[in-house]
PDB file of C-alpha atoms and ligand atoms in Angstrom:
ATOM      1  CA  MET A   1      31.274  15.670  -7.473  1.00  0.00           C
ATOM      2  CA  ALA A   2      27.489  14.540  -7.447  1.00  0.00           C
ATOM      3  CA  GLU A   3      27.618  11.557  -5.070  1.00  0.00           C
ATOM      4  CA  PRO A   4      26.686   7.960  -7.278  1.00  0.00           C
ATOM      5  CA  ALA A   5      22.696   8.102  -7.437  1.00  0.00           C
ATOM      6  CA  ALA A   6      22.450   4.792  -5.397  1.00  0.00           C
ATOM      7  CA  SER A   7      24.396   5.920  -2.199  1.00  0.00           C
ATOM      8  CA  HIS A   8      22.155   9.189  -2.197  1.00  0.00           C
ATOM      9  CA  MET A   9      18.565   7.955  -2.162  1.00  0.00           C
ATOM     10  CA  LEU A  10      19.688   5.609   0.758  1.00  0.00           C
ATOM     11  CA  ASP A  11      20.691   9.003   2.632  1.00  0.00           C
ATOM     12  CA  THR A  12      17.662   8.936   4.675  1.00  0.00           C
ATOM     13  CA  VAL A  13      17.628   5.372   5.764  1.00  0.00           C
ATOM     14  CA  PRO A  14      18.335   4.512   9.206  1.00  0.00           C
ATOM     15  CA  PRO A  15      22.028   3.120   8.961  1.00  0.00           C
ATOM     16  CA  VAL A  16      20.941   0.073  11.085  1.00  0.00           C
ATOM     17  CA  LEU A  17      19.066  -0.609   7.614  1.00  0.00           C
ATOM     18  CA  ARG A  18      20.937   0.490   5.188  1.00  0.00           C
ATOM     19  CA  ASP A  19      23.525  -2.378   4.715  1.00  0.00           C
ATOM     20  CA  ASP A  20      20.530  -4.817   3.975  1.00  0.00           C
ATOM     21  CA  ILE A  21      19.136  -3.279   1.736  1.00  0.00           C
ATOM     22  CA  GLU A  22      20.055  -4.811  -1.943  1.00  0.00           C
ATOM     23  CA  GLU A  23      18.317  -2.645  -4.981  1.00  0.00           C
ATOM     24  CA  VAL A  24      15.787   0.782  -4.859  1.00  0.00           C
ATOM     25  CA  LEU A  25      12.996  -0.011  -6.860  1.00  0.00           C
ATOM     26  CA  VAL A  26      11.102   3.441  -6.785  1.00  0.00           C
ATOM     27  CA  ASP A  27      13.211   6.368  -5.017  1.00  0.00           C
ATOM     28  CA  GLU A  28      11.124   8.726  -2.682  1.00  0.00           C
ATOM     29  CA  ALA A  29      11.072  11.164  -5.021  1.00  0.00           C
ATOM     30  CA  ARG A  30       9.040   8.934  -7.625  1.00  0.00           C
ATOM     31  CA  ILE A  31       6.710   7.977  -5.049  1.00  0.00           C
ATOM     32  CA  GLN A  32       5.925  11.722  -3.842  1.00  0.00           C
ATOM     33  CA  ALA A  33       5.622  12.508  -7.397  1.00  0.00           C
ATOM     34  CA  ARG A  34       2.887  10.161  -8.406  1.00  0.00           C
ATOM     35  CA  LEU A  35       1.130  10.505  -5.210  1.00  0.00           C
ATOM     36  CA  ASP A  36       0.713  14.157  -6.562  1.00  0.00           C
ATOM     37  CA  GLU A  37      -1.047  12.500  -9.264  1.00  0.00           C
ATOM     38  CA  LEU A  38      -3.276   9.826  -8.001  1.00  0.00           C
ATOM     39  CA  ALA A  39      -4.211  12.423  -5.582  1.00  0.00           C
ATOM     40  CA  ALA A  40      -4.810  15.266  -8.332  1.00  0.00           C
ATOM     41  CA  GLU A  41      -6.878  11.977  -9.922  1.00  0.00           C
ATOM     42  CA  ILE A  42      -8.771  11.258  -6.728  1.00  0.00           C
ATOM     43  CA  ASP A  43      -9.768  15.080  -6.344  1.00  0.00           C
ATOM     44  CA  ARG A  44     -11.112  14.527  -9.868  1.00  0.00           C
ATOM     45  CA  ASP A  45     -13.094  12.008  -9.734  1.00  0.00           C
ATOM     46  CA  TYR A  46     -14.592  12.878  -6.165  1.00  0.00           C
ATOM     47  CA  ALA A  47     -15.447  16.116  -7.069  1.00  0.00           C
ATOM     48  CA  GLY A  48     -17.813  17.615  -4.965  1.00  0.00           C
ATOM     49  CA  HIS A  49     -18.504  13.979  -3.070  1.00  0.00           C
ATOM     50  CA  ASP A  50     -17.041  13.421   1.035  1.00  0.00           C
ATOM     51  CA  VAL A  51     -14.388  10.108   0.895  1.00  0.00           C
ATOM     52  CA  LEU A  52     -13.639   7.516   3.611  1.00  0.00           C
ATOM     53  CA  LEU A  53     -10.190   6.531   3.072  1.00  0.00           C
ATOM     54  CA  ILE A  54     -10.345   2.700   4.482  1.00  0.00           C
ATOM     55  CA  GLY A  55      -6.248   2.160   5.505  1.00  0.00           C
ATOM     56  CA  VAL A  56      -5.249  -1.221   5.843  1.00  0.00           C
ATOM     57  CA  LEU A  57      -2.903  -2.232   8.410  1.00  0.00           C
ATOM     58  CA  LYS A  58      -0.064  -1.530   8.630  1.00  0.00           C
ATOM     59  CA  GLY A  59       1.799  -1.538   5.294  1.00  0.00           C
ATOM     60  CA  ALA A  60      -0.610   1.670   4.048  1.00  0.00           C
ATOM     61  CA  ILE A  61      -0.196   3.916   7.264  1.00  0.00           C
ATOM     62  CA  LEU A  62       2.516   5.840   5.297  1.00  0.00           C
ATOM     63  CA  LEU A  63       0.287   5.733   1.611  1.00  0.00           C
ATOM     64  CA  MET A  64      -2.526   7.110   4.021  1.00  0.00           C
ATOM     65  CA  ALA A  65      -1.096   9.593   5.486  1.00  0.00           C
ATOM     66  CA  ASP A  66       0.508  11.247   2.512  1.00  0.00           C
ATOM     67  CA  LEU A  67      -2.435  10.709   0.086  1.00  0.00           C
ATOM     68  CA  THR A  68      -4.668  12.286   2.514  1.00  0.00           C
ATOM     69  CA  ARG A  69      -2.927  15.603   3.186  1.00  0.00           C
ATOM     70  CA  ARG A  70      -2.471  15.765  -0.570  1.00  0.00           C
ATOM     71  CA  LEU A  71      -6.757  15.437  -0.667  1.00  0.00           C
ATOM     72  CA  THR A  72      -8.854  18.606  -1.627  1.00  0.00           C
ATOM     73  CA  ILE A  73     -11.765  16.859  -1.160  1.00  0.00           C
ATOM     74  CA  ASN A  74     -12.831  16.568   2.145  1.00  0.00           C
ATOM     75  CA  SER A  75     -11.885  13.464   3.579  1.00  0.00           C
ATOM     76  CA  SER A  76     -12.008  11.037   6.670  1.00  0.00           C
ATOM     77  CA  ILE A  77     -10.107   7.789   7.684  1.00  0.00           C
ATOM     78  CA  ASP A  78     -10.880   4.723   9.244  1.00  0.00           C
ATOM     79  CA  PHE A  79      -8.624   1.347   9.584  1.00  0.00           C
ATOM     80  CA  MET A  80      -9.146  -2.284   9.063  1.00  0.00           C
ATOM     81  CA  ALA A  81      -6.512  -4.842  10.255  1.00  0.00           C
ATOM     82  CA  VAL A  82      -6.497  -8.168   8.519  1.00  0.00           C
ATOM     83  CA  SER A  83      -4.047 -11.343   8.441  1.00  0.00           C
ATOM     84  CA  SER A  84      -4.115 -12.719   5.059  1.00  0.00           C
ATOM     85  CA  TYR A  85       0.391 -14.066   5.686  1.00  0.00           C
ATOM     86  CA  GLY A  86       2.056 -16.817   8.557  1.00  0.00           C
ATOM     87  CA  SER A  87       5.178 -15.724   8.675  1.00  0.00           C
ATOM     88  CA  ALA A  88       5.717 -16.806   5.311  1.00  0.00           C
ATOM     89  CA  THR A  89       6.336 -14.350   2.326  1.00  0.00           C
ATOM     90  CA  SER A  90       3.144 -15.736   0.324  1.00  0.00           C
ATOM     91  CA  SER A  91      -0.660 -15.888   0.264  1.00  0.00           C
ATOM     92  CA  SER A  92      -2.378 -18.041   2.327  1.00  0.00           C
ATOM     93  CA  GLY A  93      -5.723 -17.273   0.974  1.00  0.00           C
ATOM     94  CA  THR A  94      -7.473 -17.101   4.567  1.00  0.00           C
ATOM     95  CA  VAL A  95      -8.105 -13.601   5.311  1.00  0.00           C
ATOM     96  CA  ARG A  96      -9.131 -13.124   9.591  1.00  0.00           C
ATOM     97  CA  ILE A  97     -10.100  -8.983  10.433  1.00  0.00           C
ATOM     98  CA  LEU A  98      -7.938  -8.560  12.972  1.00  0.00           C
ATOM     99  CA  LYS A  99      -9.653  -5.412  13.743  1.00  0.00           C
ATOM    100  CA  ASP A 100     -12.873  -3.546  11.871  1.00  0.00           C
ATOM    101  CA  LEU A 101     -13.583  -0.367  10.965  1.00  0.00           C
ATOM    102  CA  ASP A 102     -15.004   1.966  13.967  1.00  0.00           C
ATOM    103  CA  ALA A 103     -18.156   3.102  12.091  1.00  0.00           C
ATOM    104  CA  ALA A 104     -21.223   1.917   9.685  1.00  0.00           C
ATOM    105  CA  ILE A 105     -19.923   2.947   5.929  1.00  0.00           C
ATOM    106  CA  GLU A 106     -23.897   2.397   4.574  1.00  0.00           C
ATOM    107  CA  GLY A 107     -24.071   5.113   2.047  1.00  0.00           C
ATOM    108  CA  LEU A 108     -20.665   6.213   1.914  1.00  0.00           C
ATOM    109  CA  HIS A 109     -18.337   6.562  -1.535  1.00  0.00           C
ATOM    110  CA  VAL A 110     -15.814   4.666   0.815  1.00  0.00           C
ATOM    111  CA  LEU A 111     -11.953   4.018  -0.878  1.00  0.00           C
ATOM    112  CA  ILE A 112      -9.615   1.375   0.285  1.00  0.00           C
ATOM    113  CA  VAL A 113      -6.153   2.362   0.735  1.00  0.00           C
ATOM    114  CA  GLU A 114      -3.727  -0.480   0.532  1.00  0.00           C
ATOM    115  CA  ASP A 115       0.030  -0.971   0.142  1.00  0.00           C
ATOM    116  CA  ILE A 116       0.296  -3.792  -2.004  1.00  0.00           C
ATOM    117  CA  VAL A 117      -2.078  -5.981  -4.376  1.00  0.00           C
ATOM    118  CA  ASP A 118      -0.106  -8.958  -4.633  1.00  0.00           C
ATOM    119  CA  SER A 119      -2.198 -12.674  -5.420  1.00  0.00           C
ATOM    120  CA  GLY A 120      -5.456  -9.821  -4.819  1.00  0.00           C
ATOM    121  CA  LEU A 121      -6.839 -12.589  -2.292  1.00  0.00           C
ATOM    122  CA  THR A 122      -7.035 -10.136   0.457  1.00  0.00           C
ATOM    123  CA  LEU A 123      -8.582  -7.312  -1.149  1.00  0.00           C
ATOM    124  CA  ASP A 124     -11.260  -9.857  -2.684  1.00  0.00           C
ATOM    125  CA  TYR A 125     -12.604 -10.994   0.275  1.00  0.00           C
ATOM    126  CA  LEU A 126     -12.257  -7.552   1.929  1.00  0.00           C
ATOM    127  CA  MET A 127     -14.061  -5.775  -1.180  1.00  0.00           C
ATOM    128  CA  LYS A 128     -16.816  -8.583  -0.984  1.00  0.00           C
ATOM    129  CA  ASN A 129     -16.978  -8.024   2.798  1.00  0.00           C
ATOM    130  CA  LEU A 130     -17.362  -4.296   2.350  1.00  0.00           C
ATOM    131  CA  ARG A 131     -20.118  -4.128  -0.010  1.00  0.00           C
ATOM    132  CA  SER A 132     -21.774  -5.878   1.927  1.00  0.00           C
ATOM    133  CA  ARG A 133     -22.152  -3.323   4.404  1.00  0.00           C
ATOM    134  CA  ARG A 134     -23.752  -1.219   0.882  1.00  0.00           C
ATOM    135  CA  PRO A 135     -21.519   1.823   0.461  1.00  0.00           C
ATOM    136  CA  ALA A 136     -22.062   4.052  -1.857  1.00  0.00           C
ATOM    137  CA  SER A 137     -19.245   3.113  -3.950  1.00  0.00           C
ATOM    138  CA  LEU A 138     -16.455   1.450  -3.470  1.00  0.00           C
ATOM    139  CA  GLU A 139     -12.752   2.053  -5.253  1.00  0.00           C
ATOM    140  CA  VAL A 140      -9.291   0.800  -5.028  1.00  0.00           C
ATOM    141  CA  VAL A 141      -5.953   3.031  -4.693  1.00  0.00           C
ATOM    142  CA  ALA A 142      -2.807   0.857  -4.347  1.00  0.00           C
ATOM    143  CA  LEU A 143       0.529   1.733  -4.339  1.00  0.00           C
ATOM    144  CA  LEU A 144       1.979  -1.197  -5.697  1.00  0.00           C
ATOM    145  CA  THR A 145       0.534  -4.337  -7.920  1.00  0.00           C
ATOM    146  CA  LYS A 146       2.174  -7.360  -8.877  1.00  0.00           C
ATOM    147  CA  PRO A 147       0.427  -7.921 -12.085  1.00  0.00           C
ATOM    148  CA  THR A 148       1.872 -11.332 -12.540  1.00  0.00           C
ATOM    149  CA  ARG A 149       0.993 -12.401  -9.543  1.00  0.00           C
ATOM    150  CA  ARG A 150      -2.592 -12.243  -9.496  1.00  0.00           C
ATOM    151  CA  GLU A 151      -4.602 -15.098  -9.127  1.00  0.00           C
ATOM    152  CA  VAL A 152      -8.365 -12.899  -8.337  1.00  0.00           C
ATOM    153  CA  ASP A 153      -8.880 -10.301 -10.836  1.00  0.00           C
ATOM    154  CA  ILE A 154      -9.057  -7.112  -8.898  1.00  0.00           C
ATOM    155  CA  PRO A 155     -10.579  -3.382  -9.947  1.00  0.00           C
ATOM    156  CA  VAL A 156      -8.005  -1.606  -8.347  1.00  0.00           C
ATOM    157  CA  ARG A 157      -8.712   1.729 -10.099  1.00  0.00           C
ATOM    158  CA  TYR A 158      -5.710   3.598  -8.451  1.00  0.00           C
ATOM    159  CA  VAL A 159      -2.435   2.321  -9.406  1.00  0.00           C
ATOM    160  CA  GLY A 160       1.088   3.745  -8.066  1.00  0.00           C
ATOM    161  CA  PHE A 161       3.764   1.199  -9.602  1.00  0.00           C
ATOM    162  CA  GLU A 162       3.419  -1.920 -11.192  1.00  0.00           C
ATOM    163  CA  VAL A 163       6.727  -3.908  -9.670  1.00  0.00           C
ATOM    164  CA  PRO A 164       7.580  -7.528 -10.721  1.00  0.00           C
ATOM    165  CA  ASP A 165       7.379 -10.493  -8.344  1.00  0.00           C
ATOM    166  CA  VAL A 166      10.082  -9.641  -6.003  1.00  0.00           C
ATOM    167  CA  PHE A 167       9.861  -9.128  -2.801  1.00  0.00           C
ATOM    168  CA  VAL A 168       9.978  -5.701  -2.113  1.00  0.00           C
ATOM    169  CA  VAL A 169       9.870  -3.730   1.877  1.00  0.00           C
ATOM    170  CA  GLY A 170       9.711  -0.101   2.796  1.00  0.00           C
ATOM    171  CA  TYR A 171       7.410   2.577   2.438  1.00  0.00           C
ATOM    172  CA  GLY A 172       5.115   0.500   5.234  1.00  0.00           C
ATOM    173  CA  LEU A 173       5.665  -2.169   3.562  1.00  0.00           C
ATOM    174  CA  ASP A 174       7.668  -4.821   6.226  1.00  0.00           C
ATOM    175  CA  TYR A 175       9.547  -7.496   6.403  1.00  0.00           C
ATOM    176  CA  ALA A 176       9.215  -9.440  10.369  1.00  0.00           C
ATOM    177  CA  GLU A 177       7.803  -5.652  10.598  1.00  0.00           C
ATOM    178  CA  ARG A 178      11.057  -3.755  10.120  1.00  0.00           C
ATOM    179  CA  TYR A 179      12.056  -1.688   7.089  1.00  0.00           C
ATOM    180  CA  ARG A 180       8.120   0.338   7.347  1.00  0.00           C
ATOM    181  CA  SER A 181      10.052   3.413   7.540  1.00  0.00           C
ATOM    182  CA  VAL A 182      12.336   3.025   4.681  1.00  0.00           C
ATOM    183  CA  ARG A 183      11.023   5.819   2.357  1.00  0.00           C
ATOM    184  CA  SER A 184      11.819   3.896  -0.964  1.00  0.00           C
ATOM    185  CA  ILE A 185      10.560   1.004  -1.624  1.00  0.00           C
ATOM    186  CA  VAL A 186      13.578  -1.721  -2.020  1.00  0.00           C
ATOM    187  CA  THR A 187      14.646  -5.095  -1.815  1.00  0.00           C
ATOM    188  CA  LEU A 188      16.651  -6.807   0.916  1.00  0.00           C
ATOM    189  CA  LYS A 189      19.524  -8.703   0.303  1.00  0.00           C
ATOM    190  CA  PRO A 190      18.787 -12.470   0.582  1.00  0.00           C
ATOM    191  CA  GLU A 191      21.037 -13.054   3.395  1.00  0.00           C
ATOM    192  CA  VAL A 192      18.813 -10.674   5.143  1.00  0.00           C
ATOM    193  CA  TYR A 193      15.955 -13.553   5.329  1.00  0.00           C
ATOM    194  CA  GLY A 194      18.207 -16.280   6.843  1.00  0.00           C
ATOM    195  CA  GLY A 195      18.371 -18.259   3.399  1.00  0.00           C
TER     196      GLY A 195
HETATM  197  P1  LIG B   1      -2.325 -10.529  -2.151  1.00  0.00           P
HETATM  198  O1  LIG B   1      -3.606 -11.164  -0.617  1.00  0.00           O
HETATM  199  O2  LIG B   1      -2.874 -10.071  -3.050  1.00  0.00           O
HETATM  200  O3  LIG B   1      -1.495 -12.157  -2.010  1.00  0.00           O
HETATM  201  O4  LIG B   1      -0.915 -10.307  -0.343  1.00  0.00           O
HETATM  202  C1  LIG B   1      -1.498  -8.682  -0.198  1.00  0.00           C
HETATM  203  C2  LIG B   1      -0.825  -8.115   1.083  1.00  0.00           C
HETATM  204  O5  LIG B   1       0.275  -9.151   1.278  1.00  0.00           O
HETATM  205  C3  LIG B   1      -0.073  -7.362   1.336  1.00  0.00           C
HETATM  206  O6  LIG B   1      -1.267  -6.169   1.690  1.00  0.00           O
HETATM  207  C4  LIG B   1       0.879  -7.320   2.122  1.00  0.00           C
HETATM  208  O7  LIG B   1       0.399  -6.886   3.326  1.00  0.00           O
HETATM  209  C5  LIG B   1       1.856  -8.287   1.852  1.00  0.00           C
HETATM  210  N1  LIG B   1       2.423  -8.243   0.569  1.00  0.00           N
HETATM  211  C6  LIG B   1       2.157  -8.932  -0.465  1.00  0.00           C
HETATM  212  N2  LIG B   1       3.623  -9.293  -1.414  1.00  0.00           N
HETATM  213  C7  LIG B   1       4.420  -8.311  -0.634  1.00  0.00           C
HETATM  214  C8  LIG B   1       5.947  -7.839  -0.814  1.00  0.00           C
HETATM  215  O8  LIG B   1       6.175  -8.048  -1.574  1.00  0.00           O
HETATM  216  N3  LIG B   1       6.409  -7.355  -0.004  1.00  0.00           N
HETATM  217  C9  LIG B   1       5.624  -7.295   1.190  1.00  0.00           C
HETATM  218  N4  LIG B   1       6.117  -6.717   2.131  1.00  0.00           N
HETATM  219  N5  LIG B   1       4.157  -7.496   1.796  1.00  0.00           N
HETATM  220  C10 LIG B   1       4.046  -8.414   0.609  1.00  0.00           C
END
């Protein structure tokens, strides 16, 4: 007899984390299938060009790895780390660069790889900052977007999934540095937040 879908989807979750999960919002298979589509779109749009993927640490690492290995155009990667959140789960609006790019981007086709666009404040800052370095083009790919939370209008060219206004973890996204290795996008039980 087939297993219930929900428990099957949690098979790959490290057992120490499994009990913390409330709901699977986007399962692994849907993420991987959507990445096939996004990579095909990016291949088409950038045909004949090289692209520099800039991953925003740490949340974008799984997306970066899964996306770059799907592309058939020539891609290189670099990373930035910014702080947009304090310890809370909502945006402070203050963005600091903790780690900058290794090299200049002038004249390059740049694609920012972001885990989730929430208020949009982080990306707004990042795009202004990177645009001032005169890339040939600048676009964004984000696995997730929370449209109802947007405070600034950000042109996100490639979006994986829209999610409601709930705090999510998994597929690179953390809560207190945990759950990044969970292969699906999930929500956590309220007691995990200690509330
Ligand atoms: P924004 O500046 O758009 O409000 O926030 C962007 C950053 O906040 C994301 O890159 C991510 O690090 C964090 N963030 C926003 N929403 C969530 C969420 O639901 N879960 C997690 N783990 N991080 C989030």
